[in-house]
Amino acid sequence: MEKQQNLLEIKHLTIQYVTEGEVVHAVNDISLTIPKGKTLGLVGETGAGKTTTALSILQLLPKFTARIPTGEIWFDGENLLEKNEARMRKIRGGRISMIFQDPMTSLNPVLTVRDQIAEVLKLHRHDLKGEALDQEIGRLLEMVGIPAFRMSDYPHQFSGGMKQRVVIAIAIACSPELLIADEPTTALDVTIQAQVLNMMRRLRRELGSSMLMITHDLGVVANICDYVAIMYAGEIVEYGTVEDIFDPERKHHPYTEGLFRSIPNIYVESHRLQPIDGLMPEPTNLPQGCMFHPRCPHCMERCTVPCKTAATDGDGKAQIVEASAPTVVEGTHSIKCHLFAKEGEPA
Ligand SMILES: Nc1ncnc2c1ncn2[C@@H]1O[C@H](COP(=O)(O)OP(=O)(O)OP(=O)(O)O)[C@@H](O)[C@H]1O
Ligand code: SF4
Ligand SMILES: [Mg+2]
């Protein structure tokens, strides 16, 4: 098998929000990779830490409340967490761009669509001026299915679905190597959702970009993603190719099983996540041991305490560290759960 080159590698990332003396443990020691040209779906119920993870990649977390005690975010060989604001400004909207969770508010109501796309292009593509700039704006709009002549319209002259296409046109204006899409279709009705997703899939093919697709919707994941990470209480509890995650013959994390059980037929239409019985723990007061143990039908005594597990450090050396539960890796598929830990291994 050919070794894939990773465009993004998140290593042991932990993010906390500190407010009024309370610590919100939003992201807890996650590691993720996105190979070049591939799409990773980040799935999890509300409050799991998906948006926090995405914002950290672009250094867009709130300056005074968010802190990152550990972790590295490698993008094309550089650790983004070590970049200063001036360097990040060059990357944002250029090499990495993001479609935010509430896209309707990311358009400026007093600027024409042309001027909003021009703003991004001028920042990152200084060569484009005059006629060539307008031609490029027209080309981008047509890529997302909007006729070029509508560039002089204002956002309120477009429907919800078209506004979302404009947001996507802005996000792809500089042919980003990585496109982060935070619930890009949640605010749209179902038929428009399908159109926007088809368009994103086509764009990815045409631009060859990698994508981080954040969603509640397993239908979206099945349709558009190559890899899937299931996030729960700030942790990645299961990770694999879309085939690994959707294979009913394979073993899965009890949380993933719950998600799938709540959906009759994933391939038929788009469904939102139905929460499993019980609630996700408060991120200010996480349980000891496996984060899922208060809700897990298979909970054992060892699940309720931290465990010792083997991990590799930055230099690739194996060491024994404390974790909420052991991570078991089988090829492209990994599961963080005691049920799959082999006998005789530290757990
Ligand atoms: N600025 C902030 N200050 C304090 N806590 C925050 C802040 N932003 C997010 N949180 C908390 O961090 C946790 C993770 O939030 P995040 O927005 O990353 O979740 P999410 O998975 O994107 O959820 P959703 O599906 O609802 O968008 C939540 O408990 C949330 O309340
Ligand atoms: S580690 Fe234990 S409690 Fe956690 S998901 Fe696995 S079986 Fe359930
Ligand atoms: Mg979110």
XYZ file of C-alpha atoms in Angstrom, residues 4-11 32-36 57 72-83 87 91 95-96 177-178 210:
33
model
C -0.282 8.589 2.265
C 1.054 12.020 3.013
C -0.766 13.795 5.812
C -1.693 17.428 5.248
C -2.875 17.919 8.835
C -1.691 16.092 11.940
C -3.134 16.942 15.325
C -1.160 15.388 18.165
C -6.159 13.143 14.279
C -4.749 13.102 10.781
C -6.103 14.193 7.415
C -4.255 12.842 4.372
C -3.781 15.113 1.344
C -6.429 24.932 13.847
C 0.733 20.140 18.296
C -1.098 20.943 15.066
C 1.122 20.133 12.089
C 0.037 21.559 8.746
C 2.234 20.645 5.810
C 5.230 20.198 8.094
C 4.754 23.291 10.290
C 3.293 23.467 13.794
C 0.480 26.028 13.550
C 0.384 26.497 17.318
C 3.844 28.084 17.126
C 2.875 30.649 14.491
C 1.808 34.324 9.956
C -2.709 31.130 6.254
C -4.050 27.917 2.569
C -6.742 27.001 5.117
C -5.332 23.170 0.708
C -7.568 22.546 3.724
C -8.445 18.185 1.979
